[in-house]
Amino acid sequence: MKTGFIGLGNMGAPMARNLLKAGHALNVFDLNAQAVQSLVDAGAKAAASPKLAATDVECVITMLPAAAHVREVLAGKDGVLAGIAKGVTIIDSSTIDPQSAKAFAALAAEHGNPFVDAPVSGGTGGAAAGTLTFMVGGSAAAFEAVRPVLSAMGKNLVHCGDTGTGQVAKICNNLLLGITMAGVAEAMSLGAALGIDTGVLAGIINTSTGRCWSSDTYNPFPGVIETAPASRGYTGGFGTDLMLKDLGLATDAARSAHQPVYLGALAQQLYQTMSSRGEGRLDFSSIIKLYRTGEDA
Amino acid sequence: MKTGFIGLGNMGAPMARNLLKAGHALNVFDLNAQAVQSLVDAGAKAAASPKLAATDVECVITMLPAAAHVREVLAGKDGVLAGIAKGVTIIDSSTIDPQSAKAFAALAAEHGNPFVDAPVSGGTGGAAAGTLTFMVGGSAAAFEAVRPVLSAMGKNLVHCGDTGTGQVAKICNNLLLGITMAGVAEAMSLGAALGIDTGVLAGIINTSTGRCWSSDTYNPFPGVIETAPASRGYTGGFGTDLMLKDLGLATDAARSAHQPVYLGALAQQLYQTMSSRGEGRLDFSSIIKLYRTGEDA
Amino acid sequence: MKTGFIGLGNMGAPMARNLLKAGHALNVFDLNAQAVQSLVDAGAKAAASPKLAATDVECVITMLPAAAHVREVLAGKDGVLAGIAKGVTIIDSSTIDPQSAKAFAALAAEHGNPFVDAPVSGGTGGAAAGTLTFMVGGSAAAFEAVRPVLSAMGKNLVHCGDTGTGQVAKICNNLLLGITMAGVAEAMSLGAALGIDTGVLAGIINTSTGRCWSSDTYNPFPGVIETAPASRGYTGGFGTDLMLKDLGLATDAARSAHQPVYLGALAQQLYQTMSSRGEGRLDFSSIIKLYRTGEDA
Amino acid sequence: MKTGFIGLGNMGAPMARNLLKAGHALNVFDLNAQAVQSLVDAGAKAAASPKLAATDVECVITMLPAAAHVREVLAGKDGVLAGIAKGVTIIDSSTIDPQSAKAFAALAAEHGNPFVDAPVSGGTGGAAAGTLTFMVGGSAAAFEAVRPVLSAMGKNLVHCGDTGTGQVAKICNNLLLGITMAGVAEAMSLGAALGIDTGVLAGIINTSTGRCWSSDTYNPFPGVIETAPASRGYTGGFGTDLMLKDLGLATDAARSAHQPVYLGALAQQLYQTMSSRGEGRLDFSSIIKLYRTGEDA
């Protein structure tokens, strides 16, 4: 399938690479020439604009930092909609707000193009391994149409419902993730302060009702899980500033829906504090630093 | 093993019953005559006081609502310490604060009695089925000594460390549980307000990084999990007022340790709100009612 | 001074009326024909567009719901900048985010027009009485230039600093107001639950360190202050949805500045809850309803 | 009036001194011999126990750190109730929980002694100057009976209602104080981060709806108010650990009354964080340090 791919960052580059490996032909565009060259070396064709990347393809994928970039890439001068043929599906894998996703779908529909929002989970590791989860919002037909392309980049494709619901799924999951991670940080720090061995405590939690991914797979207490960022100084992983972005999307969406998110709003302020301390690039499990004040503050 | 058992409430009664089934002889005491009679019918011997229940036994178990009751039962007039022989181990399975547990252990030591704190998880269902988890604080020797008795009531016995660490494990786990349940309530309610099917959303969360017991086993959104209290009007299960008690123990312990618990303190206020609305007897997953204000407030 | 006035809502209409009373000639524009007619009856001249309202005047004032409206009125088709003469000052009295204020100032500067942000406090009462406070951001020269016009509508003109600082002052004050009101609601409700006479409690607070405008002038407990919205069913006053808008501006500004606002973010969720319950049009002091659950929930 | 005074700490000592100045005869007791000697030098008579301090007097005053101390001093061995004559009024000026105050009143009533709870505000400065506010809970007759003694130590005597309401007034005021101070810290820090002059911002707040004692008298931002602890490194004033004690009393009372205190519980965690950082002895306005992370964390 001939595909236009726009946005070759930490996530987009390995995703595009997996499309090439699966035999898809690729037109790529990015503002970063080095990122483009690296994909060209792997067999892609460089395009001089989103418009040209979207010309003469069967599918277009965008993977960008925020809604403003997607808008520019789609509808700006020399944008995707200026080059794309009618009927070709646009897949936006950026994590953005559901309302923008709906607006972009409407815009695409005006040009005769199906649009799906398809944000991912799985991180840079999953992007490289081709094991991402795609949460897809759009019609059942569009979901079926993009399945061959998405399955080259991920192993778990979920049809969430109409346009925007892919984004809804993503931000609701990450809202909960931001809360559970801070919750585990509280529980582990409290236990440590009260004198229990943190390995024993994690063991009990992980086989009990407090069990969660943030504890059993990604425990924020140093030394509890050897492979977690907590055991390597909170390097790598999912950055605090990225969690902060997603919590911003969640609280914004909650605001528009008049829906209270007490714990989410508080968790957002806690990650904000880490960011304001200059630690926004550390893995988000470093939130535990706020609780271990005797240790490092 | 001849055992004195004091406290035959919703948890204590089925636990005592399992001891009888396993062939242990039982002296039982409770202020509620009906509760006592029911155990006598099952083969136990009624004692007229904690002191008498503790006389001529090889082990004493207490299962009481709060630290004040444990203190009265141990050290009050006609209390356990007035009747128990030197060297007999006291097991307190009540959920109380770690500092009181340490104080009771010291009191017992003065009388020459080993003491372990051994709070449980698993609820009334686990108590009836004999599948409780015991979180045990005390010396390794005391842990080994109580193993035969505890294994008649539970299937998972964890030695947490010194005296008090059983209670620490329990309250840290339940602190996290209170937070994750409120977090799931937020995420599910937000998703519903934004138009995603709640079954689809739960499915995504349960295979992603938001995964937790509160979502995959006990989801608070009605209809998502057929066997959860949410699907039967929040009846049965673990009551909001019991969660409130445990969050009170957690925030009190945090206060004594000068340890901040931001989300825990906020979650406590949310369960408090449910309690003040007269809904303290509903299962704690009913916290989701605070988030679905268009539905029921 | 010949002035163009755009935005004749609950605040704008009485402000414009005061300008007429002070002898200023007025071109007025609003999408609502009835609002325009009412001002025409009072001596203003109707303009068919913002452009025409801004033609041949010495000053332009905008009073609009949100930044998007200001942008449209200034820079849209037939907007102010299409009609205004070079050198004429634009006063924006809308409450918007500081960054947009700066962007509008830059836009105006490109056209050769000074711009000040001048949000107000004092409510519809102050607008009618001409006793508003204006918080003005812009150069000292611009502040002096607009003084004659503003003094016809308010009695307290404060120069806050450079462009945007008028908005900063407004949202910081209202952030604090949203917090103190919820704080008074907590303290008064707790006192009532604990059995103290609420008039006595308010009297003590108002002469002690808890003293604040939300208690001594606008107490949310019914009956404490006869003239407050609390004593007339929370009608009139400053609506919950308006407080919610301002807290949204505050938390957004905090996000952009990487500045934590723990209490502000939580207060926002509490007002959000009122709004989601369908009570967003009640005065914001009705937040106390969340605390008196035995009374009304 | 011959008075027994028990508890000669930072508050009690200057209060006792003012009683001597006003011509009252004093029996004093404290565990600290130096504190006793200092009062003896000023004309008091040392008593060897609370019992002896309470013997042959017309009134007894206790000023102690917590309810446990009051209980010991009243009802312990050689306590006040062992020495006091029937009908003599006991005044407890300690800040304790309302339920303990009621319990002590009941205990005193059994011995035939009226009891009033009379916590103070005004700090060590007010204690020295004799300008304290007394919040008095008890019967109207008891209030009149203690007026002559209290007026030697304070200038504002408020009868709050029945026993315990003096404590209720105190903890509700301080709950609100803890919240408003953190709120001012948020608003001032946000303003500073957004570039407004903090003196200008405080000026606007202090004449607007955000006005409160925490801003206009005790502003936490350094340099805004020359006489405030913020302008002398947060030394002196009302310590963070004391605020933490009072917020603990407030949230405990709220728990017993099933009353949510969302902001109060969160503020408590914030002061807790300061305490855990080893800054509990700084004035409570130092809470602003949590918000100015770029500055000092």
XYZ file of N, CA, C and O in Angstrom, chain C residues 73-215:
572
model
N -13.438 40.164 16.457
C -13.858 41.569 16.387
C -12.710 42.474 15.946
O -12.912 43.440 15.195
N -11.490 42.146 16.388
C -10.350 42.977 16.010
C -9.885 42.694 14.591
O -9.747 43.608 13.768
N -9.645 41.399 14.321
C -8.904 41.058 13.110
C -9.741 40.366 12.049
O -9.246 40.070 10.962
N -11.001 40.066 12.367
C -11.857 39.402 11.381
C -12.248 40.348 10.249
O -11.871 41.519 10.221
N -13.010 39.776 9.324
C -13.534 40.588 8.212
C -14.419 41.701 8.786
O -15.195 41.469 9.699
N -14.256 42.921 8.272
C -14.984 44.067 8.801
C -14.727 44.267 10.286
O -15.620 44.667 11.045
N -13.484 43.970 10.690
C -13.122 44.118 12.097
C -12.584 45.513 12.399
O -12.395 46.353 11.489
N -12.307 45.719 13.661
C -11.856 47.024 14.137
C -10.631 47.517 13.382
O -10.554 48.681 12.960
N -9.650 46.609 13.198
C -8.388 47.041 12.590
C -8.553 47.462 11.137
O -7.687 48.143 10.583
N -9.677 47.059 10.546
C -9.937 47.478 9.163
C -10.462 48.911 9.095
O -10.441 49.530 8.028
N -10.932 49.436 10.229
C -11.549 50.759 10.178
C -10.855 51.835 10.984
O -10.995 53.023 10.716
N -10.095 51.417 11.944
C -9.534 52.359 12.920
C -8.398 53.182 12.312
O -7.630 52.705 11.484
N -8.296 54.434 12.730
C -7.184 55.290 12.289
C -5.948 54.988 13.121
O -6.053 54.579 14.272
N -4.784 55.167 12.502
C -3.517 54.967 13.211
C -3.486 55.826 14.466
O -3.975 56.954 14.487
N -2.915 55.288 15.544
C -2.721 56.072 16.758
C -3.874 56.036 17.740
O -3.718 56.436 18.896
N -5.039 55.570 17.288
C -6.187 55.492 18.194
C -6.019 54.276 19.121
O -5.695 53.187 18.661
N -6.247 54.471 20.421
C -6.036 53.396 21.401
C -7.219 52.431 21.449
O -8.379 52.844 21.396
N -6.880 51.148 21.557
C -7.894 50.099 21.744
C -7.831 49.626 23.189
O -6.757 49.299 23.701
N -9.007 49.624 23.842
C -9.121 49.148 25.232
C -9.923 47.854 25.212
O -11.084 47.858 24.800
N -9.310 46.751 25.653
C -10.088 45.513 25.771
C -10.403 45.248 27.235
O -9.506 44.956 28.026
N -11.673 45.336 27.581
C -12.092 45.103 28.973
C -12.614 43.692 29.213
O -13.056 43.367 30.321
N -12.577 42.845 28.211
C -12.933 41.441 28.382
C -11.964 40.783 29.360
O -10.839 41.238 29.521
N -12.415 39.718 30.017
C -11.487 38.909 30.829
C -11.005 37.752 29.964
O -11.786 36.866 29.599
N -9.734 37.788 29.594
C -9.161 36.754 28.718
C -7.782 36.368 29.246
O -7.308 36.923 30.240
N -7.132 35.431 28.597
C -5.804 35.026 29.051
C -4.750 36.067 28.679
O -4.850 36.729 27.650
N -3.716 36.210 29.538
C -2.683 37.222 29.298
C -1.962 37.044 27.962
O -1.595 38.039 27.324
N -1.763 35.815 27.534
C -1.031 35.605 26.277
C -1.815 36.142 25.089
O -1.244 36.741 24.179
N -3.123 35.952 25.069
C -3.926 36.525 23.990
C -3.871 38.048 24.044
O -3.794 38.709 23.011
N -3.908 38.598 25.246
C -3.825 40.056 25.362
C -2.540 40.564 24.716
O -2.539 41.558 23.981
N -1.450 39.856 24.993
C -0.176 40.256 24.385
C -0.220 40.119 22.864
O 0.309 40.965 22.133
N -0.835 39.052 22.404
C -0.930 38.845 20.958
C -1.763 39.957 20.305
O -1.419 40.462 19.228
N -2.843 40.366 20.960
C -3.679 41.433 20.386
C -2.934 42.763 20.397
O -3.069 43.574 19.479
N -2.154 42.986 21.443
C -1.366 44.221 21.504
C -0.364 44.263 20.354
O -0.146 45.313 19.733
N 0.236 43.095 20.069
C 1.209 43.043 18.975
C 0.523 43.309 17.636
O 1.043 44.045 16.773
N -0.658 42.730 17.476
C -1.437 42.923 16.262
C -1.792 44.397 16.085
O -1.660 44.973 14.994
N -2.242 45.013 17.175
C -2.606 46.439 17.125
C -1.388 47.288 16.800
O -1.470 48.237 16.002
N -0.257 46.918 17.400
C 0.957 47.692 17.167
C 1.347 47.670 15.693
O 1.805 48.683 15.145
N 1.162 46.520 15.052
C 1.462 46.429 13.612
C 0.641 47.432 12.803
O 1.074 47.913 11.758
N -0.571 47.719 13.292
C -1.426 48.695 12.616
C -1.223 50.112 13.138
O -1.948 51.020 12.763
N -0.274 50.268 14.073
C -0.004 51.596 14.601
C -0.954 52.025 15.701
O -1.141 53.222 15.949
N -1.552 51.037 16.381
C -2.500 51.387 17.447
C -2.030 50.909 18.823
O -1.714 49.730 18.988
N -1.996 51.814 19.793
C -1.771 51.377 21.178
C -2.928 50.483 21.629
O -4.056 50.623 21.144
N -2.619 49.539 22.561
C -3.624 48.603 23.055
C -3.425 48.459 24.555
O -2.292 48.313 25.012
N -4.506 48.522 25.312
C -4.396 48.172 26.740
C -5.408 47.080 27.069
O -6.518 47.057 26.545
N -4.969 46.125 27.913
C -5.946 45.189 28.489
C -6.439 45.841 29.773
O -5.644 46.339 30.568
N -7.744 45.853 29.955
C -8.315 46.574 31.090
C -9.528 45.843 31.647
O -10.642 46.371 31.679
N -9.326 44.595 32.116
C -10.459 43.874 32.699
C -10.945 44.560 33.965
O -10.196 45.337 34.569
N -12.175 44.250 34.347
C -12.798 44.973 35.457
C -13.171 44.047 36.604
O -13.333 42.844 36.424
N -13.338 44.604 37.776
C -14.042 43.910 38.845
C -15.116 44.846 39.377
O -15.036 46.062 39.194
N -16.126 44.243 40.002
C -17.214 45.062 40.528
C -18.580 44.567 40.069
O -19.610 44.988 40.609
N -18.604 43.692 39.076
C -19.865 43.079 38.674
C -20.832 44.035 37.993
O -20.499 45.192 37.711
N -22.034 43.526 37.731
C -23.030 44.327 37.025
C -23.460 45.527 37.871
O -23.782 46.587 37.332
N -23.422 45.366 39.175
C -23.748 46.492 40.064
C -22.760 47.631 39.880
O -23.152 48.801 39.719
N -21.477 47.286 39.890
C -20.448 48.298 39.713
C -20.484 48.911 38.316
O -20.181 50.102 38.138
N -20.848 48.099 37.328
C -20.943 48.614 35.959
C -22.052 49.653 35.872
O -21.881 50.717 35.255
N -23.194 49.379 36.490
C -24.324 50.318 36.463
C -24.004 51.591 37.242
O -24.333 52.700 36.820
N -23.332 51.415 38.390
C -23.058 52.568 39.254
C -21.829 53.354 38.812
O -21.567 54.439 39.346
N -21.089 52.813 37.833
C -19.870 53.508 37.408
C -18.771 53.446 38.446
O -17.935 54.338 38.529
N -18.781 52.362 39.222
C -17.777 52.232 40.300
C -16.846 51.040 40.085
O -16.280 50.521 41.029
N -16.702 50.615 38.851
C -15.832 49.472 38.557
C -14.380 49.774 38.917
O -13.969 50.932 38.979
N -13.617 48.686 39.178
C -12.167 48.782 39.221
C -11.627 48.319 37.860
O -12.050 47.283 37.350
N -10.750 49.111 37.254
C -10.085 48.700 36.011
C -8.646 48.328 36.321
O -7.911 49.113 36.934
N -8.260 47.109 35.916
C -6.875 46.660 36.061
C -6.230 46.762 34.687
O -6.573 46.009 33.776
N -5.302 47.714 34.533
C -4.852 48.099 33.202
C -3.420 47.651 32.924
O -2.504 47.947 33.695
N -3.244 46.926 31.813
C -1.917 46.544 31.361
C -1.574 47.264 30.077
O -2.360 47.262 29.125
N -0.400 47.884 30.027
C 0.028 48.638 28.854
C 1.055 49.672 29.278
O 1.437 49.719 30.451
N 1.498 50.489 28.339
C 2.505 51.491 28.673
C 1.908 52.571 29.568
O 0.690 52.756 29.619
N 2.767 53.274 30.278
C 2.308 54.367 31.139
C 1.587 55.426 30.303
O 0.573 55.986 30.735
N 2.098 55.668 29.098
C 1.470 56.678 28.231
C 0.064 56.249 27.836
O -0.892 57.042 27.881
N -0.070 54.983 27.473
C -1.386 54.487 27.086
C -2.350 54.556 28.265
O -3.533 54.889 28.112
N -1.828 54.226 29.464
C -2.670 54.291 30.662
C -3.197 55.715 30.861
O -4.385 55.924 31.116
N -2.314 56.693 30.704
C -2.743 58.086 30.873
C -3.759 58.473 29.802
O -4.733 59.180 30.067
N -3.545 57.960 28.590
C -4.432 58.325 27.477
C -5.851 57.816 27.686
O -6.826 58.477 27.281
N -5.994 56.653 28.313
C -7.336 56.084 28.467
C -8.015 56.495 29.766
O -9.185 56.194 29.985
N -7.313 57.152 30.627
C -7.841 57.520 31.936
C -9.184 58.265 31.841
O -10.136 57.926 32.575
N -9.308 59.287 30.940
C -10.592 60.015 30.890
C -11.776 59.107 30.556
O -12.860 59.257 31.141
N -11.557 58.194 29.644
C -12.643 57.299 29.266
C -12.974 56.324 30.390
O -14.129 56.145 30.775
N -11.950 55.687 30.945
C -12.189 54.696 32.000
C -12.826 55.338 33.229
O -13.674 54.732 33.888
N -12.431 56.580 33.532
C -12.953 57.199 34.754
C -14.442 57.512 34.638
O -15.094 57.760 35.650
N -14.977 57.471 33.445
C -16.431 57.630 33.301
C -17.171 56.336 33.655
O -18.380 56.341 33.889
N -16.435 55.243 33.731
C -17.070 53.940 33.988
C -16.647 53.321 35.309
O -17.304 52.411 35.814
N -15.543 53.795 35.890
C -15.062 53.193 37.131
C -14.441 54.240 38.024
O -14.114 55.342 37.586
N -14.252 53.852 39.281
C -13.679 54.840 40.186
C -12.268 54.465 40.629
O -11.608 55.235 41.290
N -11.854 53.272 40.271
C -10.552 52.809 40.722
C -9.774 52.301 39.512
O -10.072 51.249 38.968
N -8.809 53.096 39.063
C -8.021 52.720 37.885
C -6.620 52.356 38.344
O -5.932 53.181 38.929
N -6.190 51.120 38.095
C -4.875 50.686 38.554
C -4.006 50.310 37.369
O -4.386 49.473 36.545
N -2.843 50.947 37.276
C -1.886 50.575 36.239
C -1.056 49.416 36.756
O -0.279 49.554 37.708
N -1.227 48.223 36.145
C -0.615 46.999 36.669
C 0.767 46.727 36.101
O 1.519 45.919 36.647
N 1.103 47.376 34.976
C 2.384 47.121 34.328
C 2.174 46.951 32.838
O 1.190 47.457 32.285
N 3.079 46.208 32.214
C 3.036 46.042 30.763
C 1.800 45.277 30.287
O 1.047 44.719 31.097
N 1.639 45.233 28.999
C 0.514 44.518 28.388
C 0.342 43.131 28.987
O 1.314 42.399 29.147
N -0.866 42.794 29.307
C -1.161 41.472 29.842
C -1.284 41.462 31.352
O -1.964 40.605 31.924
N -0.626 42.399 32.026
C -0.625 42.372 33.494
C -1.991 42.753 34.077
O -2.293 42.388 35.218
N -2.812 43.462 33.315
C -4.191 43.693 33.770
C -4.921 42.361 33.896
O -5.581 42.083 34.897
N -4.760 41.517 32.885
C -5.380 40.185 32.925
C -4.761 39.328 34.035
O -5.468 38.568 34.706
N -3.451 39.446 34.213
C -2.802 38.676 35.278
C -3.404 39.042 36.635
O -3.733 38.169 37.455
N -3.566 40.331 36.874
C -4.129 40.777 38.152
C -5.541 40.219 38.340
O -5.892 39.717 39.401
N -6.328 40.304 37.275
C -7.707 39.833 37.362
C -7.768 38.341 37.681
O -8.503 37.911 38.578
N -7.012 37.526 36.958
C -7.155 36.081 37.165
C -6.508 35.626 38.467
O -6.975 34.689 39.098
N -5.456 36.332 38.915
C -4.873 35.967 40.217
C -5.852 36.305 41.338
O -6.017 35.527 42.281
N -6.482 37.458 41.248
C -7.478 37.809 42.273
C -8.629 36.798 42.279
O -9.060 36.323 43.330
N -9.106 36.456 41.099
C -10.267 35.558 41.061
C -9.906 34.112 41.404
O -10.732 33.374 41.936
N -8.670 33.727 41.127
C -8.177 32.435 41.616
C -8.289 32.397 43.145
O -8.833 31.452 43.728
N -7.793 33.440 43.773
C -7.836 33.506 45.234
C -9.281 33.572 45.731
O -9.645 32.919 46.715
N -10.106 34.320 45.026
C -11.520 34.423 45.404
C -12.208 33.061 45.346
O -12.958 32.695 46.266
N -11.937 32.310 44.296
C -12.550 30.992 44.174
C -12.128 30.068 45.305
O -12.920 29.256 45.800
N -10.870 30.212 45.733
C -10.356 29.388 46.826
C -10.941 29.832 48.166
O -11.398 29.012 48.960
N -10.900 31.138 48.422
C -11.378 31.594 49.738
C -12.866 31.295 49.908
O -13.308 30.926 50.991
N -13.660 31.445 48.828
C -15.091 31.158 48.962
C -15.321 29.696 49.324
O -16.122 29.377 50.220
N -14.616 28.791 48.647
C -14.759 27.375 48.997
C -14.241 27.129 50.411
O -14.813 26.327 51.164
N -13.185 27.839 50.791
C -12.647 27.699 52.147
C -13.648 28.153 53.207
O -13.836 27.487 54.231
N -14.297 29.277 52.963
C -15.323 29.754 53.901
C -16.473 28.751 53.960
O -16.998 28.445 55.036
N -16.842 28.207 52.799
C -17.911 27.210 52.766
C -17.548 26.005 53.636
O -18.390 25.479 54.372
N -16.280 25.575 53.572
C -15.846 24.441 54.399
C -15.900 24.783 55.879
O -16.394 24.004 56.702
N -15.357 25.948 56.217
C -15.255 26.320 57.632
C -16.644 26.540 58.240
O -16.918 26.102 59.363
N -17.528 27.209 57.507
C -18.877 27.478 58.027
C -19.673 26.173 58.136
O -20.404 25.966 59.116
N -19.545 25.306 57.146
C -20.291 24.049 57.176
C -19.789 23.140 58.293
O -20.578 22.468 58.960
N -18.464 23.138 58.483
C -17.910 22.334 59.564
C -18.405 22.855 60.910
O -18.853 22.089 61.771
N -18.351 24.171 61.084
C -18.832 24.764 62.329
C -20.290 24.411 62.591
O -20.656 24.006 63.702
N -21.121 24.541 61.560
C -22.545 24.224 61.715
C -22.725 22.758 62.106
O -23.518 22.427 63.002
N -21.958 21.872 61.462
C -22.064 20.442 61.784
C -21.625 20.156 63.211
O -22.110 19.215 63.841
N -20.711 20.989 63.731
C -20.200 20.770 65.082
C -20.995 21.534 66.130
O -20.654 21.526 67.314
N -22.032 22.264 65.685
C -22.976 22.811 66.651
C -22.804 24.250 67.078
O -23.492 24.712 67.981
N -21.907 25.002 66.420
C -21.794 26.413 66.793
C -22.801 27.235 65.989
O -23.118 26.890 64.851
N -23.315 28.288 66.572
C -24.201 29.206 65.867
C -23.415 29.856 64.727
O -22.303 30.365 64.937
N -23.976 29.826 63.513
C -23.184 30.281 62.367
C -22.965 31.797 62.375
O -21.951 32.273 61.853
N -23.876 32.538 62.969
C -23.666 33.980 63.078
C -22.509 34.282 64.021
O -21.667 35.151 63.743
N -22.451 33.551 65.126
C -21.342 33.721 66.071
C -20.026 33.342 65.407
O -19.030 34.067 65.520
N -20.024 32.232 64.685
C -18.800 31.779 64.025
C -18.314 32.818 63.011
O -17.132 33.175 62.987
N -19.239 33.311 62.180
C -18.850 34.336 61.199
C -18.302 35.564 61.908
O -17.312 36.166 61.463
N -18.926 35.933 63.025
C -18.455 37.100 63.775
C -17.020 36.922 64.239
O -16.200 37.851 64.161
N -16.685 35.728 64.707
C -15.313 35.474 65.168
C -14.338 35.487 63.995
O -13.290 36.135 64.055
N -14.690 34.768 62.932
C -13.815 34.742 61.760
C -13.557 36.152 61.238
O -12.429 36.514 60.908
N -14.614 36.964 61.189
C -14.503 38.283 60.569
C -13.672 39.273 61.374
O -13.313 40.340 60.873
N -13.371 38.920 62.628
C -12.485 39.773 63.427
C -11.206 39.036 63.777
O -10.482 39.442 64.680
N -10.958 37.953 63.051
C -9.771 37.162 63.374
C -8.969 36.887 62.096
O -9.157 37.549 61.065
N -8.060 35.929 62.162
C -7.128 35.704 61.066
C -7.758 35.000 59.857
O -7.143 34.938 58.798
N -8.971 34.473 60.004
C -9.660 33.877 58.870
C -10.413 34.918 58.047
O -10.941 34.608 56.974
N -10.424 36.136 58.531
C -11.118 37.247 57.884
C -10.865 37.323 56.374
O -9.732 37.286 55.930
N -11.921 37.433 55.576
C -11.781 37.637 54.134
C -13.109 38.140 53.554
O -14.162 38.015 54.182
N -13.044 38.683 52.365
C -14.216 39.223 51.684
C -15.292 38.145 51.560
O -16.477 38.433 51.757
N -14.887 36.914 51.264
C -15.854 35.835 51.083
C -16.612 35.534 52.366
O -17.700 34.961 52.320
N -16.051 35.910 53.501
C -16.770 35.708 54.754
C -17.469 36.981 55.213
O -18.643 36.953 55.561
